[in-house]
């Protein structure tokens, strides 16, 4: 049974999510919160599998709440919701440690599948949206936050160390992950068994110190292993 905490400042929105999720035989809603402070507190108390997190809320917003939850080291994973697909708040939420990003206008069945994927440790950002989000984030913030002490390729010492720790095959897998491909799609693309791809992804996440695929995508863009097409 996947447990979910719903966080949204709109009562009707919370009600709609609750009705959808409680209609699923494998999901249960363990609580609701209307703002970030309550979300952080309730996550610590209830330890849900997934926190369905709105971004824009009064008081502590979804970004700060996500940062607190992701940084606590707990089991709960955050799925961020937003109205706009290129909302800068979403970029910051991913940086804060969100496990995925979804639009509020997604079809109900897509949201349900997305929650299951996040609970299972996967990412729920679509391939096209992944490229747009990360490329736009990089373009907007590169000049504002230039890396210090970089090498000739613009990588920090830490980024270079993590990148050099990857084998050629692991770099290929990371590049494929950055395009939004699933494990089965990567397997077909690289002509590998899906179980082999899963093992490669796990090793890549460990080597680059990424919590999940979303952070792996950000790293891939930061070090130049992926580009928007």
PDB file of C-alpha atoms in Angstrom:
ATOM      1  CA  UNK A   1       0.000   0.000   0.000  1.00  0.00           C
ATOM      2  CA  UNK A   2       1.436   3.380  -1.055  1.00  0.00           C
ATOM      3  CA  UNK A   3       0.819   6.104   1.522  1.00  0.00           C
ATOM      4  CA  UNK A   4       0.439   9.710   0.344  1.00  0.00           C
ATOM      5  CA  UNK A   5       0.427  13.096   2.078  1.00  0.00           C
ATOM      6  CA  UNK A   6      -1.378  15.786   0.052  1.00  0.00           C
ATOM      7  CA  UNK A   7      -0.018  19.330   0.352  1.00  0.00           C
ATOM      8  CA  UNK A   8      -1.985  22.130  -1.326  1.00  0.00           C
ATOM      9  CA  UNK A   9      -3.430  25.401  -0.059  1.00  0.00           C
ATOM     10  CA  UNK A  10      -6.654  24.944  -2.044  1.00  0.00           C
ATOM     11  CA  UNK A  11      -9.277  22.864  -0.252  1.00  0.00           C
ATOM     12  CA  UNK A  12     -11.041  21.730  -3.429  1.00  0.00           C
ATOM     13  CA  UNK A  13      -7.731  20.710  -4.977  1.00  0.00           C
ATOM     14  CA  UNK A  14      -6.909  18.557  -1.944  1.00  0.00           C
ATOM     15  CA  UNK A  15     -10.373  17.020  -2.055  1.00  0.00           C
ATOM     16  CA  UNK A  16      -9.974  16.142  -5.721  1.00  0.00           C
ATOM     17  CA  UNK A  17      -6.615  14.480  -5.133  1.00  0.00           C
ATOM     18  CA  UNK A  18      -7.979  12.561  -2.141  1.00  0.00           C
ATOM     19  CA  UNK A  19     -10.964  11.224  -4.105  1.00  0.00           C
ATOM     20  CA  UNK A  20      -8.696  10.130  -6.946  1.00  0.00           C
ATOM     21  CA  UNK A  21      -6.088   8.430  -4.762  1.00  0.00           C
ATOM     22  CA  UNK A  22      -8.454   6.720  -2.354  1.00  0.00           C
ATOM     23  CA  UNK A  23     -10.230   5.162  -5.342  1.00  0.00           C
ATOM     24  CA  UNK A  24      -7.018   3.248  -6.050  1.00  0.00           C
ATOM     25  CA  UNK A  25      -6.771  -0.189  -4.395  1.00  0.00           C
ATOM     26  CA  UNK A  26      -3.052   0.250  -3.659  1.00  0.00           C
ATOM     27  CA  UNK A  27      -3.074   3.813  -2.269  1.00  0.00           C
ATOM     28  CA  UNK A  28      -4.190   5.547   0.890  1.00  0.00           C
ATOM     29  CA  UNK A  29      -4.082   9.224   1.886  1.00  0.00           C
ATOM     30  CA  UNK A  30      -2.599   9.563   5.366  1.00  0.00           C
ATOM     31  CA  UNK A  31      -3.063  13.297   5.735  1.00  0.00           C
ATOM     32  CA  UNK A  32      -3.473  16.755   4.215  1.00  0.00           C
ATOM     33  CA  UNK A  33      -1.562  19.993   4.725  1.00  0.00           C
ATOM     34  CA  UNK A  34      -2.289  23.505   3.464  1.00  0.00           C
ATOM     35  CA  UNK A  35       1.221  24.976   3.765  1.00  0.00           C
ATOM     36  CA  UNK A  36       4.865  24.027   4.032  1.00  0.00           C
ATOM     37  CA  UNK A  37       5.410  24.073   7.785  1.00  0.00           C
ATOM     38  CA  UNK A  38       2.584  21.598   8.314  1.00  0.00           C
ATOM     39  CA  UNK A  39       3.881  19.481   5.438  1.00  0.00           C
ATOM     40  CA  UNK A  40       7.321  19.151   7.037  1.00  0.00           C
ATOM     41  CA  UNK A  41       5.867  18.345  10.452  1.00  0.00           C
ATOM     42  CA  UNK A  42       3.339  15.827   9.135  1.00  0.00           C
ATOM     43  CA  UNK A  43       5.915  14.128   6.938  1.00  0.00           C
ATOM     44  CA  UNK A  44       8.117  13.552   9.982  1.00  0.00           C
ATOM     45  CA  UNK A  45       5.170  12.211  11.969  1.00  0.00           C
ATOM     46  CA  UNK A  46       3.418  10.116   9.309  1.00  0.00           C
ATOM     47  CA  UNK A  47       6.385   9.070   7.144  1.00  0.00           C
ATOM     48  CA  UNK A  48       4.353   8.754   3.914  1.00  0.00           C
ATOM     49  CA  UNK A  49       5.856   7.097   0.871  1.00  0.00           C
ATOM     50  CA  UNK A  50       5.045  10.114  -1.307  1.00  0.00           C
ATOM     51  CA  UNK A  51       4.400  13.781  -0.517  1.00  0.00           C
ATOM     52  CA  UNK A  52       2.276  15.354  -3.253  1.00  0.00           C
ATOM     53  CA  UNK A  53       3.608  18.905  -2.976  1.00  0.00           C
ATOM     54  CA  UNK A  54       2.144  22.103  -4.394  1.00  0.00           C
ATOM     55  CA  UNK A  55       4.782  24.755  -5.107  1.00  0.00           C
ATOM     56  CA  UNK A  56       3.017  28.037  -4.424  1.00  0.00           C
ATOM     57  CA  UNK A  57       1.605  28.262  -0.918  1.00  0.00           C
ATOM     58  CA  UNK A  58       1.454  30.945   1.790  1.00  0.00           C
ATOM     59  CA  UNK A  59       4.042  30.819   4.561  1.00  0.00           C
ATOM     60  CA  UNK A  60       6.683  28.200   3.802  1.00  0.00           C
ATOM     61  CA  UNK A  61       6.308  27.389   0.120  1.00  0.00           C
ATOM     62  CA  UNK A  62       6.726  24.014  -1.525  1.00  0.00           C
ATOM     63  CA  UNK A  63      10.380  24.586  -2.354  1.00  0.00           C
ATOM     64  CA  UNK A  64      11.443  25.161   1.226  1.00  0.00           C
ATOM     65  CA  UNK A  65       9.253  22.320   2.433  1.00  0.00           C
ATOM     66  CA  UNK A  66      10.805  20.016  -0.161  1.00  0.00           C
ATOM     67  CA  UNK A  67      14.291  21.059   0.920  1.00  0.00           C
ATOM     68  CA  UNK A  68      13.505  20.228   4.550  1.00  0.00           C
ATOM     69  CA  UNK A  69      11.900  16.883   3.705  1.00  0.00           C
ATOM     70  CA  UNK A  70      14.575  15.758   1.239  1.00  0.00           C
ATOM     71  CA  UNK A  71      17.342  16.886   3.571  1.00  0.00           C
ATOM     72  CA  UNK A  72      15.960  15.015   6.571  1.00  0.00           C
ATOM     73  CA  UNK A  73      17.166  11.676   5.263  1.00  0.00           C
ATOM     74  CA  UNK A  74      13.732  10.144   5.751  1.00  0.00           C
ATOM     75  CA  UNK A  75      11.975   7.645   3.501  1.00  0.00           C
ATOM     76  CA  UNK A  76       9.407  10.070   2.080  1.00  0.00           C
ATOM     77  CA  UNK A  77       9.878  11.246  -1.501  1.00  0.00           C
ATOM     78  CA  UNK A  78       8.424  14.470  -2.869  1.00  0.00           C
ATOM     79  CA  UNK A  79       6.467  14.764  -6.102  1.00  0.00           C
ATOM     80  CA  UNK A  80       6.150  18.447  -6.996  1.00  0.00           C
ATOM     81  CA  UNK A  81       3.031  19.792  -8.669  1.00  0.00           C
ATOM     82  CA  UNK A  82       2.776  23.073 -10.528  1.00  0.00           C
ATOM     83  CA  UNK A  83       0.430  24.807 -12.940  1.00  0.00           C
ATOM     84  CA  UNK A  84       3.080  25.873 -15.456  1.00  0.00           C
ATOM     85  CA  UNK A  85       5.484  23.509 -17.184  1.00  0.00           C
ATOM     86  CA  UNK A  86       8.317  26.060 -17.199  1.00  0.00           C
ATOM     87  CA  UNK A  87       7.643  27.539 -13.782  1.00  0.00           C
ATOM     88  CA  UNK A  88      10.974  28.565 -12.249  1.00  0.00           C
ATOM     89  CA  UNK A  89       9.704  27.386  -8.881  1.00  0.00           C
ATOM     90  CA  UNK A  90       9.815  23.863 -10.297  1.00  0.00           C
ATOM     91  CA  UNK A  91      13.514  24.183 -11.183  1.00  0.00           C
ATOM     92  CA  UNK A  92      14.275  25.232  -7.641  1.00  0.00           C
ATOM     93  CA  UNK A  93      12.191  22.385  -6.247  1.00  0.00           C
ATOM     94  CA  UNK A  94      14.225  19.865  -8.234  1.00  0.00           C
ATOM     95  CA  UNK A  95      17.406  21.428  -6.897  1.00  0.00           C
ATOM     96  CA  UNK A  96      15.917  21.181  -3.419  1.00  0.00           C
ATOM     97  CA  UNK A  97      15.655  17.403  -3.751  1.00  0.00           C
ATOM     98  CA  UNK A  98      12.248  16.675  -5.261  1.00  0.00           C
ATOM     99  CA  UNK A  99      11.974  13.201  -6.742  1.00  0.00           C
ATOM    100  CA  UNK A 100       9.790  14.304  -9.630  1.00  0.00           C
ATOM    101  CA  UNK A 101       7.810  17.030 -11.315  1.00  0.00           C
ATOM    102  CA  UNK A 102       4.230  16.899 -12.568  1.00  0.00           C
ATOM    103  CA  UNK A 103       1.721  19.324 -14.023  1.00  0.00           C
ATOM    104  CA  UNK A 104      -1.641  19.845 -12.344  1.00  0.00           C
ATOM    105  CA  UNK A 105      -3.417  19.469 -15.663  1.00  0.00           C
ATOM    106  CA  UNK A 106      -2.087  15.930 -16.132  1.00  0.00           C
ATOM    107  CA  UNK A 107      -4.672  13.215 -16.670  1.00  0.00           C
ATOM    108  CA  UNK A 108      -5.722  11.427 -13.463  1.00  0.00           C
ATOM    109  CA  UNK A 109      -4.297   8.115 -14.635  1.00  0.00           C
ATOM    110  CA  UNK A 110      -0.959   9.794 -15.367  1.00  0.00           C
ATOM    111  CA  UNK A 111      -0.766  11.227 -11.862  1.00  0.00           C
ATOM    112  CA  UNK A 112      -1.552   7.841 -10.327  1.00  0.00           C
ATOM    113  CA  UNK A 113       1.171   6.170 -12.383  1.00  0.00           C
ATOM    114  CA  UNK A 114       3.543   8.978 -11.457  1.00  0.00           C
ATOM    115  CA  UNK A 115       2.931   8.523  -7.740  1.00  0.00           C
ATOM    116  CA  UNK A 116       3.561   4.787  -8.047  1.00  0.00           C
ATOM    117  CA  UNK A 117       6.794   5.474  -9.921  1.00  0.00           C
ATOM    118  CA  UNK A 118       8.051   7.929  -7.290  1.00  0.00           C
ATOM    119  CA  UNK A 119       7.158   5.497  -4.506  1.00  0.00           C
ATOM    120  CA  UNK A 120       9.202   2.849  -6.334  1.00  0.00           C
ATOM    121  CA  UNK A 121      12.220   5.171  -6.512  1.00  0.00           C
ATOM    122  CA  UNK A 122      11.904   6.306 -10.113  1.00  0.00           C
ATOM    123  CA  UNK A 123      11.470   9.715 -11.758  1.00  0.00           C
ATOM    124  CA  UNK A 124       8.229  10.935 -13.325  1.00  0.00           C
ATOM    125  CA  UNK A 125       9.453  13.742 -15.572  1.00  0.00           C
ATOM    126  CA  UNK A 126       8.574  13.153 -19.203  1.00  0.00           C
ATOM    127  CA  UNK A 127      11.460  13.068 -21.729  1.00  0.00           C
ATOM    128  CA  UNK A 128      10.586  16.319 -23.511  1.00  0.00           C
ATOM    129  CA  UNK A 129       9.850  18.160 -20.297  1.00  0.00           C
ATOM    130  CA  UNK A 130      13.061  16.893 -18.713  1.00  0.00           C
ATOM    131  CA  UNK A 131      15.155  18.447 -21.465  1.00  0.00           C
ATOM    132  CA  UNK A 132      13.225  21.726 -21.369  1.00  0.00           C
ATOM    133  CA  UNK A 133      13.347  22.053 -17.607  1.00  0.00           C
ATOM    134  CA  UNK A 134      17.011  21.341 -17.112  1.00  0.00           C
ATOM    135  CA  UNK A 135      18.202  23.256 -20.162  1.00  0.00           C
ATOM    136  CA  UNK A 136      16.138  26.303 -19.191  1.00  0.00           C
ATOM    137  CA  UNK A 137      17.395  26.102 -15.602  1.00  0.00           C
ATOM    138  CA  UNK A 138      20.998  25.882 -16.743  1.00  0.00           C
ATOM    139  CA  UNK A 139      20.609  28.775 -19.174  1.00  0.00           C
ATOM    140  CA  UNK A 140      18.960  31.028 -16.607  1.00  0.00           C
ATOM    141  CA  UNK A 141      21.327  30.365 -13.746  1.00  0.00           C
ATOM    142  CA  UNK A 142      24.737  29.698 -15.251  1.00  0.00           C
ATOM    143  CA  UNK A 143      25.640  33.376 -15.391  1.00  0.00           C
ATOM    144  CA  UNK A 144      24.219  34.066 -11.943  1.00  0.00           C
ATOM    145  CA  UNK A 145      26.108  31.261 -10.237  1.00  0.00           C
ATOM    146  CA  UNK A 146      29.365  30.645 -12.139  1.00  0.00           C
ATOM    147  CA  UNK A 147      31.319  27.698 -10.720  1.00  0.00           C
ATOM    148  CA  UNK A 148      34.549  28.571  -8.970  1.00  0.00           C
ATOM    149  CA  UNK A 149      37.888  26.826  -9.493  1.00  0.00           C
ATOM    150  CA  UNK A 150      36.791  25.064 -12.656  1.00  0.00           C
ATOM    151  CA  UNK A 151      38.899  23.174 -15.175  1.00  0.00           C
ATOM    152  CA  UNK A 152      39.161  23.988 -18.874  1.00  0.00           C
ATOM    153  CA  UNK A 153      35.774  22.355 -19.474  1.00  0.00           C
ATOM    154  CA  UNK A 154      34.134  24.433 -16.773  1.00  0.00           C
ATOM    155  CA  UNK A 155      33.799  21.586 -14.267  1.00  0.00           C
ATOM    156  CA  UNK A 156      34.432  21.970 -10.574  1.00  0.00           C
ATOM    157  CA  UNK A 157      36.885  19.619  -8.884  1.00  0.00           C
ATOM    158  CA  UNK A 158      34.003  17.689  -7.337  1.00  0.00           C
ATOM    159  CA  UNK A 159      32.163  17.365 -10.651  1.00  0.00           C
ATOM    160  CA  UNK A 160      35.349  16.200 -12.376  1.00  0.00           C
ATOM    161  CA  UNK A 161      35.980  13.619  -9.645  1.00  0.00           C
ATOM    162  CA  UNK A 162      32.463  12.209  -9.957  1.00  0.00           C
ATOM    163  CA  UNK A 163      32.556  12.195 -13.745  1.00  0.00           C
ATOM    164  CA  UNK A 164      35.956  10.493 -13.903  1.00  0.00           C
ATOM    165  CA  UNK A 165      34.632   7.756 -11.639  1.00  0.00           C
ATOM    166  CA  UNK A 166      32.204   6.609 -14.338  1.00  0.00           C
ATOM    167  CA  UNK A 167      33.090   3.988 -16.909  1.00  0.00           C
ATOM    168  CA  UNK A 168      32.371   4.602 -20.591  1.00  0.00           C
ATOM    169  CA  UNK A 169      29.243   2.443 -20.391  1.00  0.00           C
ATOM    170  CA  UNK A 170      28.053   4.225 -17.268  1.00  0.00           C
ATOM    171  CA  UNK A 171      28.429   7.568 -19.046  1.00  0.00           C
ATOM    172  CA  UNK A 172      26.324   6.220 -21.900  1.00  0.00           C
ATOM    173  CA  UNK A 173      23.655   5.112 -19.459  1.00  0.00           C
ATOM    174  CA  UNK A 174      23.706   8.467 -17.653  1.00  0.00           C
ATOM    175  CA  UNK A 175      23.351  10.306 -20.969  1.00  0.00           C
ATOM    176  CA  UNK A 176      20.352   8.119 -21.811  1.00  0.00           C
ATOM    177  CA  UNK A 177      18.807   8.761 -18.396  1.00  0.00           C
ATOM    178  CA  UNK A 178      19.192  12.495 -19.044  1.00  0.00           C
ATOM    179  CA  UNK A 179      16.989  12.214 -22.144  1.00  0.00           C
ATOM    180  CA  UNK A 180      14.179  10.839 -19.982  1.00  0.00           C
ATOM    181  CA  UNK A 181      14.388   7.252 -21.209  1.00  0.00           C
ATOM    182  CA  UNK A 182      13.089   4.474 -18.969  1.00  0.00           C
ATOM    183  CA  UNK A 183      15.268   1.459 -18.146  1.00  0.00           C
ATOM    184  CA  UNK A 184      13.559  -0.613 -20.838  1.00  0.00           C
ATOM    185  CA  UNK A 185      14.110   2.119 -23.429  1.00  0.00           C
ATOM    186  CA  UNK A 186      17.768   2.430 -22.436  1.00  0.00           C
ATOM    187  CA  UNK A 187      18.129  -1.330 -22.738  1.00  0.00           C
ATOM    188  CA  UNK A 188      16.780  -1.245 -26.286  1.00  0.00           C
ATOM    189  CA  UNK A 189      18.895   1.793 -27.180  1.00  0.00           C
ATOM    190  CA  UNK A 190      22.154   0.298 -25.890  1.00  0.00           C
ATOM    191  CA  UNK A 191      21.264  -3.320 -26.693  1.00  0.00           C
ATOM    192  CA  UNK A 192      21.563  -4.462 -23.098  1.00  0.00           C
ATOM    193  CA  UNK A 193      19.394  -6.538 -20.785  1.00  0.00           C
ATOM    194  CA  UNK A 194      17.056  -4.414 -18.694  1.00  0.00           C
ATOM    195  CA  UNK A 195      18.481  -5.951 -15.518  1.00  0.00           C
ATOM    196  CA  UNK A 196      21.949  -4.844 -16.637  1.00  0.00           C
ATOM    197  CA  UNK A 197      20.709  -1.300 -17.217  1.00  0.00           C
ATOM    198  CA  UNK A 198      19.130  -1.263 -13.772  1.00  0.00           C
ATOM    199  CA  UNK A 199      22.469  -2.272 -12.244  1.00  0.00           C
ATOM    200  CA  UNK A 200      24.294   0.419 -14.244  1.00  0.00           C
ATOM    201  CA  UNK A 201      21.814   3.093 -13.129  1.00  0.00           C
ATOM    202  CA  UNK A 202      22.235   2.093  -9.490  1.00  0.00           C
ATOM    203  CA  UNK A 203      26.036   2.303  -9.758  1.00  0.00           C
ATOM    204  CA  UNK A 204      25.848   5.660 -11.531  1.00  0.00           C
ATOM    205  CA  UNK A 205      23.625   7.125  -8.820  1.00  0.00           C
ATOM    206  CA  UNK A 206      26.030   5.905  -6.145  1.00  0.00           C
ATOM    207  CA  UNK A 207      29.141   7.189  -7.930  1.00  0.00           C
ATOM    208  CA  UNK A 208      27.809  10.683  -8.593  1.00  0.00           C
ATOM    209  CA  UNK A 209      26.124  10.845  -5.178  1.00  0.00           C
ATOM    210  CA  UNK A 210      22.660  11.402  -6.670  1.00  0.00           C
ATOM    211  CA  UNK A 211      19.595  10.556  -4.630  1.00  0.00           C
ATOM    212  CA  UNK A 212      17.504   9.664  -7.681  1.00  0.00           C
ATOM    213  CA  UNK A 213      17.228   9.980 -11.448  1.00  0.00           C
ATOM    214  CA  UNK A 214      16.170  13.625 -11.281  1.00  0.00           C
ATOM    215  CA  UNK A 215      19.424  14.608  -9.570  1.00  0.00           C
ATOM    216  CA  UNK A 216      21.287  12.418 -12.060  1.00  0.00           C
ATOM    217  CA  UNK A 217      19.713  14.364 -14.923  1.00  0.00           C
ATOM    218  CA  UNK A 218      20.782  17.668 -13.363  1.00  0.00           C
ATOM    219  CA  UNK A 219      24.331  16.361 -12.948  1.00  0.00           C
ATOM    220  CA  UNK A 220      24.409  15.138 -16.557  1.00  0.00           C
ATOM    221  CA  UNK A 221      23.456  18.588 -17.819  1.00  0.00           C
ATOM    222  CA  UNK A 222      25.883  20.316 -15.467  1.00  0.00           C
ATOM    223  CA  UNK A 223      28.835  18.271 -16.752  1.00  0.00           C
ATOM    224  CA  UNK A 224      27.851  18.371 -20.423  1.00  0.00           C
ATOM    225  CA  UNK A 225      26.708  14.775 -20.893  1.00  0.00           C
ATOM    226  CA  UNK A 226      23.299  15.846 -22.175  1.00  0.00           C
ATOM    227  CA  UNK A 227      22.013  18.558 -24.427  1.00  0.00           C
ATOM    228  CA  UNK A 228      18.587  19.742 -25.496  1.00  0.00           C
ATOM    229  CA  UNK A 229      17.695  18.698 -29.016  1.00  0.00           C
TER     230      UNK A 229
END
